[in-house]
Structures are given as structure tokens and as C-alpha cells.
Short mmCIF file of N, CA and C in Angstrom, two decimals:
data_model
loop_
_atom_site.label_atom_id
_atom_site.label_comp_id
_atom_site.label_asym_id
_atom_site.label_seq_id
_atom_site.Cartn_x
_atom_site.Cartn_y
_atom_site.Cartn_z
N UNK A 1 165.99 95.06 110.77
CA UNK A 1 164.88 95.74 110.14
C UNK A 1 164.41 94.94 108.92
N UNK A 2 163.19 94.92 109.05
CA UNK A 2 162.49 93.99 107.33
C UNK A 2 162.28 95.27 106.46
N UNK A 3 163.03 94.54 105.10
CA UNK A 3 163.16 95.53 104.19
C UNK A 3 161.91 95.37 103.42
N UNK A 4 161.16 93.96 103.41
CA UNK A 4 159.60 93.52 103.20
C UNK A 4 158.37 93.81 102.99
N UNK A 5 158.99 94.71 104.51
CA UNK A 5 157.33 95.39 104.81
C UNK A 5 157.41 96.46 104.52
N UNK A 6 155.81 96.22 104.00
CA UNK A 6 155.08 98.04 103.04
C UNK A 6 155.31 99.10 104.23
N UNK A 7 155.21 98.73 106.04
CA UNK A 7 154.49 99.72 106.50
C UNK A 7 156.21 100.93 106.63
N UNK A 8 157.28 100.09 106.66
CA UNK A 8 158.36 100.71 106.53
C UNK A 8 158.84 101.64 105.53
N UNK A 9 158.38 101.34 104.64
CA UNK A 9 158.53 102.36 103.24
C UNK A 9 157.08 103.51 103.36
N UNK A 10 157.29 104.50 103.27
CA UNK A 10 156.33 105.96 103.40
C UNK A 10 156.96 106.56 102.04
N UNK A 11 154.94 106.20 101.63
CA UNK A 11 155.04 107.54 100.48
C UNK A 11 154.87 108.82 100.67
N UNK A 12 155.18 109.81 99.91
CA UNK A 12 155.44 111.37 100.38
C UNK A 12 154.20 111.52 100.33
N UNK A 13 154.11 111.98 101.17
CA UNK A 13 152.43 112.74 101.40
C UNK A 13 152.61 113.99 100.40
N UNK A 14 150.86 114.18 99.77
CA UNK A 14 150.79 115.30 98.47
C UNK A 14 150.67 116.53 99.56
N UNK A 15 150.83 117.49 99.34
CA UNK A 15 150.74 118.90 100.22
C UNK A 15 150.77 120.28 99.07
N UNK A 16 149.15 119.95 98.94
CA UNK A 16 148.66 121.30 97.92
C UNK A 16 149.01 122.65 98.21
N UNK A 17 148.94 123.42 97.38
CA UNK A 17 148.82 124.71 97.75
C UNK A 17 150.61 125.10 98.10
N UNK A 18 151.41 124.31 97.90
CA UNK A 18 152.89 124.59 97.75
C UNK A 18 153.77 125.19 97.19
N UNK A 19 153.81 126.14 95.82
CA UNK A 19 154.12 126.39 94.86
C UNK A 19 153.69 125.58 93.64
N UNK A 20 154.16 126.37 92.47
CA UNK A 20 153.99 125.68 90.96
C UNK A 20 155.05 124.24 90.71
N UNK A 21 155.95 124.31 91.57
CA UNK A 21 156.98 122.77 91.48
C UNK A 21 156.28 122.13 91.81
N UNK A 22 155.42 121.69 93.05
CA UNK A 22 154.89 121.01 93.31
C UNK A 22 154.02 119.96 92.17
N UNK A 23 153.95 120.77 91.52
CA UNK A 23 152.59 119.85 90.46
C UNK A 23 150.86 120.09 91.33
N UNK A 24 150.52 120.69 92.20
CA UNK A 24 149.65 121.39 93.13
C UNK A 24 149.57 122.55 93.80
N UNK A 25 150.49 123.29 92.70
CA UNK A 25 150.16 124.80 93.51
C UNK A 25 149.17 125.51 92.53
N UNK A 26 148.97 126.97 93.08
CA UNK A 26 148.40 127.82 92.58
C UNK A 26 147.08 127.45 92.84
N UNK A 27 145.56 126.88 92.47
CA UNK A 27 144.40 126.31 92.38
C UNK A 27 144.51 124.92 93.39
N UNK A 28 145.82 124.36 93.27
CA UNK A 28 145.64 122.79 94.59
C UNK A 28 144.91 121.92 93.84
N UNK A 29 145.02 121.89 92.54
CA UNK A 29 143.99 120.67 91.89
C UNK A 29 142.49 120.97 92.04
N UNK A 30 142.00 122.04 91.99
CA UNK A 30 140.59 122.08 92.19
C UNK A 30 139.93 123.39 91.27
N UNK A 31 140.76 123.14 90.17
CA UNK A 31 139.78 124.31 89.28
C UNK A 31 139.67 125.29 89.66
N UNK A 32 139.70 126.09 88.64
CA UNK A 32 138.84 128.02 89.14
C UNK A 32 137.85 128.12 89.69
N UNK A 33 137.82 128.96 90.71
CA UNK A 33 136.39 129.56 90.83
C UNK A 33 134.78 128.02 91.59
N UNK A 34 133.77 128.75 91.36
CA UNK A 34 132.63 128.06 91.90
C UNK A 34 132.93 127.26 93.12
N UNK A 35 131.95 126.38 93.10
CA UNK A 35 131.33 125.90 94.87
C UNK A 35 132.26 125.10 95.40
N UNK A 36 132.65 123.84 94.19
CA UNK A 36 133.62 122.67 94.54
C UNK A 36 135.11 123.29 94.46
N UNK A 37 135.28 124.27 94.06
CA UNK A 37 136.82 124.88 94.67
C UNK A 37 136.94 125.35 96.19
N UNK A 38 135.96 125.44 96.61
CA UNK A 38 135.95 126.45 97.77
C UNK A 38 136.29 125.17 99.00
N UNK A 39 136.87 125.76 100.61
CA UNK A 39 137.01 124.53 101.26
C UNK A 39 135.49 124.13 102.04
N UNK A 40 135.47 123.02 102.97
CA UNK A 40 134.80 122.25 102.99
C UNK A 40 133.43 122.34 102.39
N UNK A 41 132.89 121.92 101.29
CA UNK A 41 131.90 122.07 100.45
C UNK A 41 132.01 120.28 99.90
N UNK A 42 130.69 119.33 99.92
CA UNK A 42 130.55 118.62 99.99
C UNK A 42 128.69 118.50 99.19
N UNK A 43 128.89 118.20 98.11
CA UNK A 43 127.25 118.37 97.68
C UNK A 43 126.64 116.93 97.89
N UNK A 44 125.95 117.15 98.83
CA UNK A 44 124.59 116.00 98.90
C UNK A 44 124.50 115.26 97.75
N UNK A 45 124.07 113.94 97.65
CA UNK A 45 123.86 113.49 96.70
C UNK A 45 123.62 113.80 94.92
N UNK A 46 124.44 114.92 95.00
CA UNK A 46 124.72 115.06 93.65
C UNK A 46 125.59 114.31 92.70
N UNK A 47 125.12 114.32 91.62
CA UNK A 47 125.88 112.84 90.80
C UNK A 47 125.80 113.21 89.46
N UNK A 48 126.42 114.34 89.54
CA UNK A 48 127.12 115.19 87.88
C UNK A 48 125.99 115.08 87.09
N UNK A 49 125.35 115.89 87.51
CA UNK A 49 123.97 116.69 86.85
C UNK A 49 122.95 114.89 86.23
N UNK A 50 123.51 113.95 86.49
CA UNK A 50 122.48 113.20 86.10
C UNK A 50 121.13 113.20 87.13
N UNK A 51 120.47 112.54 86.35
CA UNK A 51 118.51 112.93 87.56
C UNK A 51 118.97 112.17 88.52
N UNK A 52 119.27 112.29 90.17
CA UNK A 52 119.74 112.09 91.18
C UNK A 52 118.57 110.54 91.52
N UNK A 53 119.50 109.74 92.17
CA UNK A 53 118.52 108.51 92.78
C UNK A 53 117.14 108.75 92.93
N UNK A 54 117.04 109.85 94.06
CA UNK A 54 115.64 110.28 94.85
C UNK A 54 114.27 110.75 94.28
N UNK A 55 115.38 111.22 93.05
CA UNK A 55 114.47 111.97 92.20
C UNK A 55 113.85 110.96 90.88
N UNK A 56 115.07 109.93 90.87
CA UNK A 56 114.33 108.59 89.50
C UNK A 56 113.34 108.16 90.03
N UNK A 57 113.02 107.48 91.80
CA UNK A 57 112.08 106.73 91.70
C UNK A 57 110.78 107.35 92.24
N UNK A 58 109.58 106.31 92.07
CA UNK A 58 108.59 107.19 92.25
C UNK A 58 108.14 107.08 93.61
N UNK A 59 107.67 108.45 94.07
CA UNK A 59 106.98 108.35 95.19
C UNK A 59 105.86 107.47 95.67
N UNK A 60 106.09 107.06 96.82
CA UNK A 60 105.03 105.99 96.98
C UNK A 60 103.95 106.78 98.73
N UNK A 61 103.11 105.54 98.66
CA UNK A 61 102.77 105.83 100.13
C UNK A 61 102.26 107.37 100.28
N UNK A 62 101.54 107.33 102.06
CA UNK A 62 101.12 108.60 102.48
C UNK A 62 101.41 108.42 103.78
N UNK A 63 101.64 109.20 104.94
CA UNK A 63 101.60 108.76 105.70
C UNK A 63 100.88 109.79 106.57
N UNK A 64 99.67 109.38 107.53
CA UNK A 64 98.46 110.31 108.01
C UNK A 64 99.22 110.93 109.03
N UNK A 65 98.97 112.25 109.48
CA UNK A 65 99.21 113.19 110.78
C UNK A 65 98.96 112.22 111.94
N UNK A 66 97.72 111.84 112.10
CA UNK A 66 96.65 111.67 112.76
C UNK A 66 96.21 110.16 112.25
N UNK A 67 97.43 109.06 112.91
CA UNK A 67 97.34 107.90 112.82
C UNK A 67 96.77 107.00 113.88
N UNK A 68 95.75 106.48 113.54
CA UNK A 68 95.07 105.37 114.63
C UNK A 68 95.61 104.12 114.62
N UNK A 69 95.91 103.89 115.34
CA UNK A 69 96.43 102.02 115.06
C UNK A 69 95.68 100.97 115.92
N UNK A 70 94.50 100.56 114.74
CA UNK A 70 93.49 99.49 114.77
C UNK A 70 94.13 97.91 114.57
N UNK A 71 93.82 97.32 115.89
CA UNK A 71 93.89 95.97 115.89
C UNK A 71 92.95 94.87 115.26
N UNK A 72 92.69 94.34 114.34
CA UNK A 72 91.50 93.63 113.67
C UNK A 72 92.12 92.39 114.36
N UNK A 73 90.69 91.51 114.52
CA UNK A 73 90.33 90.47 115.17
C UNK A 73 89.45 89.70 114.23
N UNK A 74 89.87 88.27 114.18
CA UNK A 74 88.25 87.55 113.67
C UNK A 74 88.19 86.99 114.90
N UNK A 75 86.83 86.52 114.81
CA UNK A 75 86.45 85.89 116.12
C UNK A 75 86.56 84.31 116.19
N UNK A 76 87.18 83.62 115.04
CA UNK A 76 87.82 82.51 115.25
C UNK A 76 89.50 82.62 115.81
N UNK A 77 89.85 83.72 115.79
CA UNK A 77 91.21 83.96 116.41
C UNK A 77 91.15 83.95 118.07
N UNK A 78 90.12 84.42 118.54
CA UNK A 78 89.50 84.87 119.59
C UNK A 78 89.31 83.31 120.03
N UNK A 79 88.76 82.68 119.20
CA UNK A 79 88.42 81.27 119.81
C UNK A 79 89.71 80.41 120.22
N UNK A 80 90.57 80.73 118.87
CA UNK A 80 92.26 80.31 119.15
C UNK A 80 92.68 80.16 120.48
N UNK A 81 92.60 81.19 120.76
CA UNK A 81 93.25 81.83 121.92
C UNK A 81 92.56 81.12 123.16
N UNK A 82 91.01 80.92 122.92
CA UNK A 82 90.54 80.18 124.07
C UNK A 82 90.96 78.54 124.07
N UNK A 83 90.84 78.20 122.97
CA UNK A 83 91.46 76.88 123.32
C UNK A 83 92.95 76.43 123.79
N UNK A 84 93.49 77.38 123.38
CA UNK A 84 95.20 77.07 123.49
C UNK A 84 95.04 77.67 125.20
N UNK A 85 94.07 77.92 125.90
CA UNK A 85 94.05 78.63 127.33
C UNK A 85 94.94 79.93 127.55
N UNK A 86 95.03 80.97 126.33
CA UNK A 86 95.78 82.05 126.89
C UNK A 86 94.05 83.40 126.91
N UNK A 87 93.26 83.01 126.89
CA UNK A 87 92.44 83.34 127.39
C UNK A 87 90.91 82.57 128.10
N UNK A 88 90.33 82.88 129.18
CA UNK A 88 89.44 82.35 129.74
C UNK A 88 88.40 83.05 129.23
N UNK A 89 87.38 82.30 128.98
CA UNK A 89 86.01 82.39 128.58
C UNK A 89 85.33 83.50 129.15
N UNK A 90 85.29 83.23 130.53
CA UNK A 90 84.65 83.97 131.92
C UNK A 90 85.68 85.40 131.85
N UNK A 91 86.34 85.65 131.29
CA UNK A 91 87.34 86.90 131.16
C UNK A 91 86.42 87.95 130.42
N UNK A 92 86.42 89.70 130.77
CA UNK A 92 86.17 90.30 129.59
C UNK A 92 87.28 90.72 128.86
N UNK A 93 86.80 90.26 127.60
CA UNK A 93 87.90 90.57 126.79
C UNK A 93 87.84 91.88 126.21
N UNK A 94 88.98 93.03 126.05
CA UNK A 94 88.87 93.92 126.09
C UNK A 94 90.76 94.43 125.50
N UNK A 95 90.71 95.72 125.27
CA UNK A 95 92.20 96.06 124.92
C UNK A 95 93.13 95.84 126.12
N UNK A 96 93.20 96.19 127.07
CA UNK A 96 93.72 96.29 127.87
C UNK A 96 94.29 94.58 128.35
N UNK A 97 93.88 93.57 128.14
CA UNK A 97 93.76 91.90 128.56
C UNK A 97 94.48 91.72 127.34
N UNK A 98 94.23 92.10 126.05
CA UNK A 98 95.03 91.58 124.95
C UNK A 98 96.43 92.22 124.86
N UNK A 99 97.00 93.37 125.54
CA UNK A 99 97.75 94.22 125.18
C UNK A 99 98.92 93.54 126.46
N UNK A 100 97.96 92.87 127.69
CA UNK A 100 98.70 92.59 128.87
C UNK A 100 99.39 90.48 128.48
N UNK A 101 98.18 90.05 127.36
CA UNK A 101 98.77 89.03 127.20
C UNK A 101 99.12 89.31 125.87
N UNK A 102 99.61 90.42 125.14
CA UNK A 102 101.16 90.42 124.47
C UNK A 102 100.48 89.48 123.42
N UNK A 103 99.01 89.67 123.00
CA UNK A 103 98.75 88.95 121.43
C UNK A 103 98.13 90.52 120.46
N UNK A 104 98.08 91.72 120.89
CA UNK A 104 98.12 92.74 120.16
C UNK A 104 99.10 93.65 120.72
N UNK A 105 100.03 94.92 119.73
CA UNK A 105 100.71 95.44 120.07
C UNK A 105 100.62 96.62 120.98
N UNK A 106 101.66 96.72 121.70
CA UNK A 106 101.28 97.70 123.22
C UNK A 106 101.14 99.15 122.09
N UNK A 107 100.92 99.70 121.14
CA UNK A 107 101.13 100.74 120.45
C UNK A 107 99.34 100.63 120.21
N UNK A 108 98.70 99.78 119.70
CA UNK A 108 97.04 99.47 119.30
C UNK A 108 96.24 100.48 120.53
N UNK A 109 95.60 101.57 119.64
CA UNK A 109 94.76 101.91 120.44
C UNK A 109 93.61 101.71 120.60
N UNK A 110 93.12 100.77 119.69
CA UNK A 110 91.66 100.45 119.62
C UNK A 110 91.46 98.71 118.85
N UNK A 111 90.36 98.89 118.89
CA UNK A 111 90.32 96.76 118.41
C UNK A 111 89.07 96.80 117.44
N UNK A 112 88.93 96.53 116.41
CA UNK A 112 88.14 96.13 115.55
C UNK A 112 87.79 94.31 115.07
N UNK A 113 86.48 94.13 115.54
CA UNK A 113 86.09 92.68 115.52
C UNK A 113 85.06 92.10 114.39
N UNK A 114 85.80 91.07 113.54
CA UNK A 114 85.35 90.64 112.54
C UNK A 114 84.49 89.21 112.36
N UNK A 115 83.62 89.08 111.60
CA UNK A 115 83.16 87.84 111.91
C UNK A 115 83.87 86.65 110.96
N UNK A 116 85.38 86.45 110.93
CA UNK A 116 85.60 85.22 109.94
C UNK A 116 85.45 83.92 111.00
N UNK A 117 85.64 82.97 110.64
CA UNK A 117 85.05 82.00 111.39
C UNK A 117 84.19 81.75 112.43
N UNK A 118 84.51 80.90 113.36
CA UNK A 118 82.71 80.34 114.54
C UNK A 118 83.43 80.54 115.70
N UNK A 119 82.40 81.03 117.01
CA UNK A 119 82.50 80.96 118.48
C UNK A 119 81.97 79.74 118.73
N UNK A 120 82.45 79.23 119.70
CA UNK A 120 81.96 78.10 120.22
C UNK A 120 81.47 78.40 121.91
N UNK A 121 82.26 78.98 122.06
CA UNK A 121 82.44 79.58 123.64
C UNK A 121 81.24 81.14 123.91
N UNK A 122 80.67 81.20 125.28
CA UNK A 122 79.82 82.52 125.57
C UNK A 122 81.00 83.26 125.88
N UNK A 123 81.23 84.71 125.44
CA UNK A 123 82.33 85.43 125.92
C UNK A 123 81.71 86.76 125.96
N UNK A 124 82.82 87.66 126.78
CA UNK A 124 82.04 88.70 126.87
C UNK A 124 82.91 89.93 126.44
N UNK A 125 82.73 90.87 125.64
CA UNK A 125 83.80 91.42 124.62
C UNK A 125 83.56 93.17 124.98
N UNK A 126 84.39 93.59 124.52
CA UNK A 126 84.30 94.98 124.96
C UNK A 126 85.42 95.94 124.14
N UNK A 127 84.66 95.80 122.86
CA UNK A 127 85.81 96.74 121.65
C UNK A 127 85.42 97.93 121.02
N UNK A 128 85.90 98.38 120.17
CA UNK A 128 85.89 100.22 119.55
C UNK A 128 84.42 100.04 118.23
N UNK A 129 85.33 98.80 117.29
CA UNK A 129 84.53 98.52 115.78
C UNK A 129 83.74 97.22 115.89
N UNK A 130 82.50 96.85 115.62
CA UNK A 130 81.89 95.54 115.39
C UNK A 130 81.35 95.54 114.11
N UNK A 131 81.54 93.86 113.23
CA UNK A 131 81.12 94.44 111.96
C UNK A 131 79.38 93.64 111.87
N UNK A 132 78.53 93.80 110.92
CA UNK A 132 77.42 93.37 111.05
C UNK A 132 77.49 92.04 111.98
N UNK A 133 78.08 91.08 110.92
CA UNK A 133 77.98 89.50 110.80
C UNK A 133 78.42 88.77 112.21
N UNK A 134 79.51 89.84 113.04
CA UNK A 134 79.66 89.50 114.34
C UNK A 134 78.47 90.15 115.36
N UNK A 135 77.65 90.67 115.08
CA UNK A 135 76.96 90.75 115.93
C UNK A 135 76.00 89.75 116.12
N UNK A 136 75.46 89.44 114.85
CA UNK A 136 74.46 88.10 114.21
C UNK A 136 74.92 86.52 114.81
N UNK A 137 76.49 86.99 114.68
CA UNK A 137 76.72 85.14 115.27
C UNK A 137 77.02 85.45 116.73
N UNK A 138 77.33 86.69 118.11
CA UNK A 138 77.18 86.38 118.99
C UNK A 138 75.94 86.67 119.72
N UNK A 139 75.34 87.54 118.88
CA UNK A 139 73.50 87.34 119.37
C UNK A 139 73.42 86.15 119.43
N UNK A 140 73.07 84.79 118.53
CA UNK A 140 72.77 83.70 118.40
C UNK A 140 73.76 82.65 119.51
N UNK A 141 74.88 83.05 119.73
CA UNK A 141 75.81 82.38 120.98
C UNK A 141 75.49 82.74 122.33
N UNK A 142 75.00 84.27 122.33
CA UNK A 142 74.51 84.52 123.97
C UNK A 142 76.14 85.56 124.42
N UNK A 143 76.84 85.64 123.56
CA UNK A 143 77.86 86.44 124.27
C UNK A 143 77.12 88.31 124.03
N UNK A 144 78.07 88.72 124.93
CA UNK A 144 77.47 89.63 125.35
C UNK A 144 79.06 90.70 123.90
N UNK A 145 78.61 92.14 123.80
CA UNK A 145 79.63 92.89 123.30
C UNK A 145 79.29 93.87 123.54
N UNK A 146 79.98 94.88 123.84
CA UNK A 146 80.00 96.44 124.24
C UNK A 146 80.89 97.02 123.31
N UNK A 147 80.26 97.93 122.89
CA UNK A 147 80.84 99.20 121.18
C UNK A 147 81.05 100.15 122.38
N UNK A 148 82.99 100.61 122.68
CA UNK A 148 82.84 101.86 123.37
C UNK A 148 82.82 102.98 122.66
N UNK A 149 81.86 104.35 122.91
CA UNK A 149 81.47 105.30 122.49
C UNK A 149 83.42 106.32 121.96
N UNK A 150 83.63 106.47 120.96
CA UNK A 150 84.54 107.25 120.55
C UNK A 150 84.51 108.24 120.84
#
């Protein structure tokens, strides 16, 4: 036998509620009376009456009932995409084509199209939001766009 090892030596386990010899009878180490004497009682993040974590910092954010989740587009991204060939020109582009080639998220229910940079390409588009300036530069390109009715 190893006289060595800790796991061979056992300390006495405490066992409240034993008598007054014990050094844990009568109360069991837990004060008179109220909530934390009583058995299993466990207070939530309470932290001896100081102002609790949740309550120091400040609230932030809102978050809507009635959340839409809009995909914004510029239409030099759009062009991206045509040159790198993960979209064809002759394609309508639409939610459903962007959602199937996995460049907006399958959660996006709608697509909003912006005019930052240039088309080079005629395309033919089919989204929820158009903002002025994209209509102005694919009037002048010849692509075609369809605003679907909400």
C-alpha cells in the first residue's frame, strides 16, 4: 500500500445537523431564520445587496416584433458577380437565384438595390427596393428592373 497517496487518506466528511458536538448542530451553519437558511434556495444573481451586473450596465438596442431582413445590393457587386461568372447576364436576377447561389442569406426576404458603382452588362433584375440613381444608370444601360408590389 502507498502511504503517499492523498487518494488513500479520507477526510471526515462534515455532516450538519448532528448535535451541538459536532461544531454544526442546531442551525447547520446557516443562521436563523429567512430565505438562505431554508433548503434548496439558491438566489439568482444576487451579489450581497451590491447593484447586480445586469442592472450596472446600460441597456442597449431594440429588437422589432416584426423583423424584415433586407438584402442591400450595389450594382457594382452585381457586376462582381458577373465577371467572376457566378452569374450570367441573360439570367433574371431575382431573390430566389441569389439565395440558390448562396451570395445572400437563405433567411433575406427581400433585396434592396443601390446605385454605388457602374453596370457594364444589360441585365434583367427583379427586386422589392430601387433607389433613384439605379434607375437613372440602368435606364441609360437598357437593363430592364421590376419593383415587386409589397
Amino acid at each position: 500500500m502507498n502511504l503517499n497517496s492523498t487518494s488513500s487518506i479520507k477526510e471526515k466528511k462534515i455532516r450538519p445537523g448532528r448535535g451541538i458536538g459536532s461544531g454544526k448542530g442546531k442551525t447547520s451553519g446557516r443562521g436563523h431564520k429567512g430565505q438562505k437558511s431554508r433548503r434548496g434556495v439558491a438566489i439568482k444573481s444576487f451579489e450581497g445587496g451590491q447593484m447586480p451586473l445586469y442592472r450596472r450596465l446600460p441597456k442597449r438596442g431594440f429588437n422589432p416584433i416584426k423583423k424584415s431582413n433586407i438584402a442591400i445590393f450595389n450594382i457594382q457587386n452585381i457586376q462582381k458577380f458577373i465577371d467572376a461568372n457566378k452569374i450570367k447576364s441573360s439570367d433574371k436576377i431575382d431573390l430566389n437565384l441569389l439565395k440558390k447561389l448562396k451570395l445572400v442569406n437563405k433567411k433575406t426576404q427581400k433585396i434592396k438595390l443601390l446605385g454605388g458603382g457602374e453596370l457594364k452588362d444589360k441585365i434583367i433584375l427583379e427586386v422589392d427596393f430601387v433607389s433613384k440613381s439605379v434607375k437613372d444608370k440602368l435606364s441609360k444601360n437598357g437593363s430592364t428592373v421590376k419593383i415587386k408590389n409589397i
